[in-house]
Amino acid sequence: MGSLKVTLCTGLIAAFAALGPAAQAADGGGLSVNPASPAPGGDVALRMTGCKEKTASAVSAAFVSDVKLTVTDGEGTLVGESRIRSSLEIGAYDITVTCGDARHKMSLPVGHTPSAPASPVAPVKAGGGGSAVGLAAEEDRPAGGPGITHAVVGLALASVAATAVALRSARRRRGAA
C-alpha cells in the first residue's frame, strides 16, 4: 500500500510541474500567477497570500476583464481566474492587486516560452522506461499480420513436430509389443 501512495504523490507532483511554474510578485506581496508566462487567449489563475481582507481586485491590460479575488480556504488565501486577451501582443504586462489599502504589483510576461521546460530534478527509478521505446517501435509496424514467409516457416515447424510425435508413438508401440 505504501508504494501506491508514493506513486500517487509522484503523479500529482508531475501534474503540477506540467502545468508550468507560477510567477511570483517582485514586491514580496504573496501574489502568484499560474502559468507564469501565458499565451494570448489562455487562462490564468491568480493567488494572493498575506492579505487580511476577504476580497481583492486585480487589474491588468493583459486581462479581458478585472479579476475579483475571493477567500477559498481557512488560511485566507485569495484566488481568482481570468483570461488573457487573444489580440494581445507578446510582451510584459503589469498586474496591480489592490487588497484593502495595500497595492501589490508584478510584471507578467505574455507569450514568452520558458528557457527550460519543467522536468523532475531527481526522478524515481520506477522501471518501465524501456517499454516505451518498444511500444513506439511496434506502432511503426504494418498492421497486415504475418506474411507468406511466416506461413511457410510455421508449416515447416508444424510438420517437423508432427513427424517427431509420429516417430515417438511408433517407438513406444514397438517397445510395448
Coordinates of C-alpha atoms in Angstrom, one line a residue:
M1 CA 0.0 0.0 0.0
G2 CA 3.0 2.3 0.7
S3 CA 4.1 2.2 -3.0
L4 CA 0.6 3.1 -4.1
K5 CA 0.8 6.3 -2.0
V6 CA 4.3 7.1 -3.4
T7 CA 3.0 6.6 -7.0
L8 CA 0.0 8.8 -6.5
C9 CA 2.1 11.6 -4.9
T10 CA 4.7 11.4 -7.6
G11 CA 1.9 11.6 -10.2
L12 CA 0.4 14.7 -8.5
I13 CA 3.8 16.4 -8.4
A14 CA 4.4 15.7 -12.1
A15 CA 0.9 17.0 -13.0
F16 CA 1.6 20.3 -11.1
A17 CA 5.0 20.6 -12.7
A18 CA 3.5 20.1 -16.2
L19 CA 1.1 23.0 -15.6
G20 CA 4.0 25.4 -15.5
P21 CA 5.8 27.3 -12.9
A22 CA 4.0 30.1 -11.1
A23 CA 5.2 33.7 -11.3
Q24 CA 5.8 35.4 -8.0
A25 CA 5.4 39.1 -7.3
A26 CA 8.5 41.2 -7.2
D27 CA 7.4 43.2 -4.1
G28 CA 7.0 40.1 -2.0
G29 CA 3.3 40.6 -1.6
G30 CA 2.4 37.0 -2.0
L31 CA 0.9 37.2 -5.5
S32 CA 1.4 34.4 -7.9
V33 CA 0.1 33.7 -11.4
N34 CA -0.1 30.2 -13.0
P35 CA 1.1 29.7 -15.7
A36 CA 3.9 32.1 -15.3
S37 CA 4.0 33.0 -19.0
P38 CA 0.6 32.5 -20.5
A39 CA -0.2 32.6 -24.2
P40 CA -2.6 35.2 -25.7
G41 CA -6.1 33.8 -25.3
G42 CA -5.1 31.5 -22.4
D43 CA -6.5 31.3 -18.9
V44 CA -4.6 32.3 -15.8
A45 CA -5.1 31.6 -12.1
L46 CA -4.1 34.3 -9.6
R47 CA -3.3 33.5 -5.9
M48 CA -2.7 36.1 -3.2
T49 CA -1.5 35.3 0.3
G50 CA -0.9 37.7 3.2
C51 CA -4.0 39.8 2.6
K52 CA -6.2 40.4 5.6
E53 CA -9.2 41.3 3.5
K54 CA -11.8 38.8 2.3
T55 CA -11.7 40.2 -1.3
A56 CA -9.2 41.9 -3.5
S57 CA -9.1 43.0 -7.1
A58 CA -6.5 42.5 -9.8
V59 CA -6.2 44.8 -12.8
S60 CA -4.1 44.5 -15.9
A61 CA -4.2 45.5 -19.6
A62 CA -3.5 41.8 -20.4
F63 CA -6.8 40.6 -18.8
V64 CA -10.1 40.5 -20.7
S65 CA -11.7 42.0 -17.5
D66 CA -10.8 42.9 -13.9
V67 CA -10.4 39.9 -11.6
K68 CA -12.1 39.6 -8.2
L69 CA -10.1 37.6 -5.8
T70 CA -12.0 35.8 -3.0
V71 CA -11.1 33.7 0.0
T72 CA -11.4 29.9 -0.6
D73 CA -9.8 28.4 2.4
G74 CA -9.4 28.9 6.2
E75 CA -5.9 30.3 5.7
G76 CA -7.1 33.5 4.0
T77 CA -5.7 32.7 0.5
L78 CA -7.4 34.8 -2.2
V79 CA -7.9 33.2 -5.6
G80 CA -9.3 34.3 -8.9
E81 CA -9.2 33.5 -12.6
S82 CA -9.0 35.5 -15.8
R83 CA -8.4 35.1 -19.5
I84 CA -5.6 36.8 -21.4
R85 CA -6.7 38.9 -24.3
S86 CA -6.4 36.9 -27.5
S87 CA -5.4 40.0 -29.5
L88 CA -2.5 40.8 -27.1
E89 CA 1.0 41.2 -28.4
I90 CA 3.9 39.3 -26.9
G91 CA 5.4 41.3 -24.1
A92 CA 5.4 42.1 -20.3
Y93 CA 2.3 43.5 -18.7
D94 CA 1.8 44.9 -15.2
I95 CA -0.7 43.4 -12.8
T96 CA -1.8 45.5 -9.9
V97 CA -3.7 43.9 -7.0
T98 CA -5.5 46.1 -4.5
C99 CA -6.0 44.5 -1.1
G100 CA -7.5 47.0 1.3
D101 CA -5.1 49.9 1.4
A102 CA -2.2 47.9 0.0
R103 CA -1.2 47.6 -3.6
H104 CA 0.9 44.8 -5.0
K105 CA 2.4 45.0 -8.4
M106 CA 4.1 42.4 -10.6
S107 CA 5.1 42.0 -14.2
L108 CA 3.6 39.2 -16.3
P109 CA 5.4 38.0 -19.4
V110 CA 2.8 37.0 -22.0
G111 CA 3.7 34.7 -24.8
H112 CA 7.3 34.1 -23.8
T113 CA 8.4 30.5 -23.6
P114 CA 10.3 29.4 -20.6
S115 CA 14.1 28.9 -21.0
A116 CA 13.8 25.3 -19.9
P117 CA 10.8 23.1 -19.6
A118 CA 9.8 21.9 -16.2
S119 CA 11.3 18.5 -15.5
P120 CA 11.9 16.3 -12.4
V121 CA 15.2 17.0 -10.7
A122 CA 15.5 13.6 -9.2
P123 CA 13.1 11.2 -11.0
V124 CA 12.2 8.0 -9.3
K125 CA 13.6 4.9 -10.9
A126 CA 10.3 3.0 -11.1
G127 CA 11.1 0.9 -14.2
G128 CA 9.1 0.7 -17.3
G129 CA 11.2 3.2 -19.1
G130 CA 12.5 0.8 -21.7
S131 CA 9.0 -0.4 -22.6
A132 CA 8.1 3.0 -24.1
V133 CA 10.7 2.6 -26.8
G134 CA 9.5 -0.9 -27.6
L135 CA 5.9 0.2 -27.8
A136 CA 6.8 3.1 -30.1
A137 CA 8.6 0.7 -32.4
E138 CA 5.5 -1.6 -32.5
E139 CA 3.4 1.3 -33.7
D140 CA 5.6 1.7 -36.8
R141 CA 4.9 -1.9 -38.0
P142 CA 2.4 -2.6 -40.7
A143 CA -0.9 -3.9 -39.4
G144 CA -1.3 -6.6 -42.1
G145 CA -0.3 -9.5 -40.0
P146 CA 2.2 -12.3 -40.9
G147 CA 3.3 -12.6 -44.5
I148 CA 4.0 -15.7 -46.7
T149 CA 7.5 -16.2 -45.2
H150 CA 5.9 -16.6 -41.7
A151 CA 3.3 -19.0 -43.0
V152 CA 6.0 -21.3 -44.7
V153 CA 8.2 -21.3 -41.6
G154 CA 5.1 -22.1 -39.4
L155 CA 4.1 -25.0 -41.7
A156 CA 7.7 -26.4 -41.7
L157 CA 7.9 -26.3 -37.9
A158 CA 4.4 -27.9 -37.6
S159 CA 5.4 -30.7 -40.0
V160 CA 8.7 -31.4 -38.0
A161 CA 6.7 -31.5 -34.8
A162 CA 4.1 -33.9 -36.3
T163 CA 6.9 -36.2 -37.6
A164 CA 8.6 -36.3 -34.2
V165 CA 5.3 -37.2 -32.5
A166 CA 4.6 -39.9 -35.0
L167 CA 8.1 -41.4 -34.6
R168 CA 7.9 -41.4 -30.9
S169 CA 4.5 -43.0 -30.9
A170 CA 5.8 -45.8 -33.3
R171 CA 8.8 -46.5 -31.0
R172 CA 6.5 -46.8 -27.9
R173 CA 4.3 -49.3 -29.8
R174 CA 7.2 -51.4 -30.8
G175 CA 8.7 -51.4 -27.3
A176 CA 5.4 -52.5 -25.8
A177 CA 4.8 -55.4 -28.1

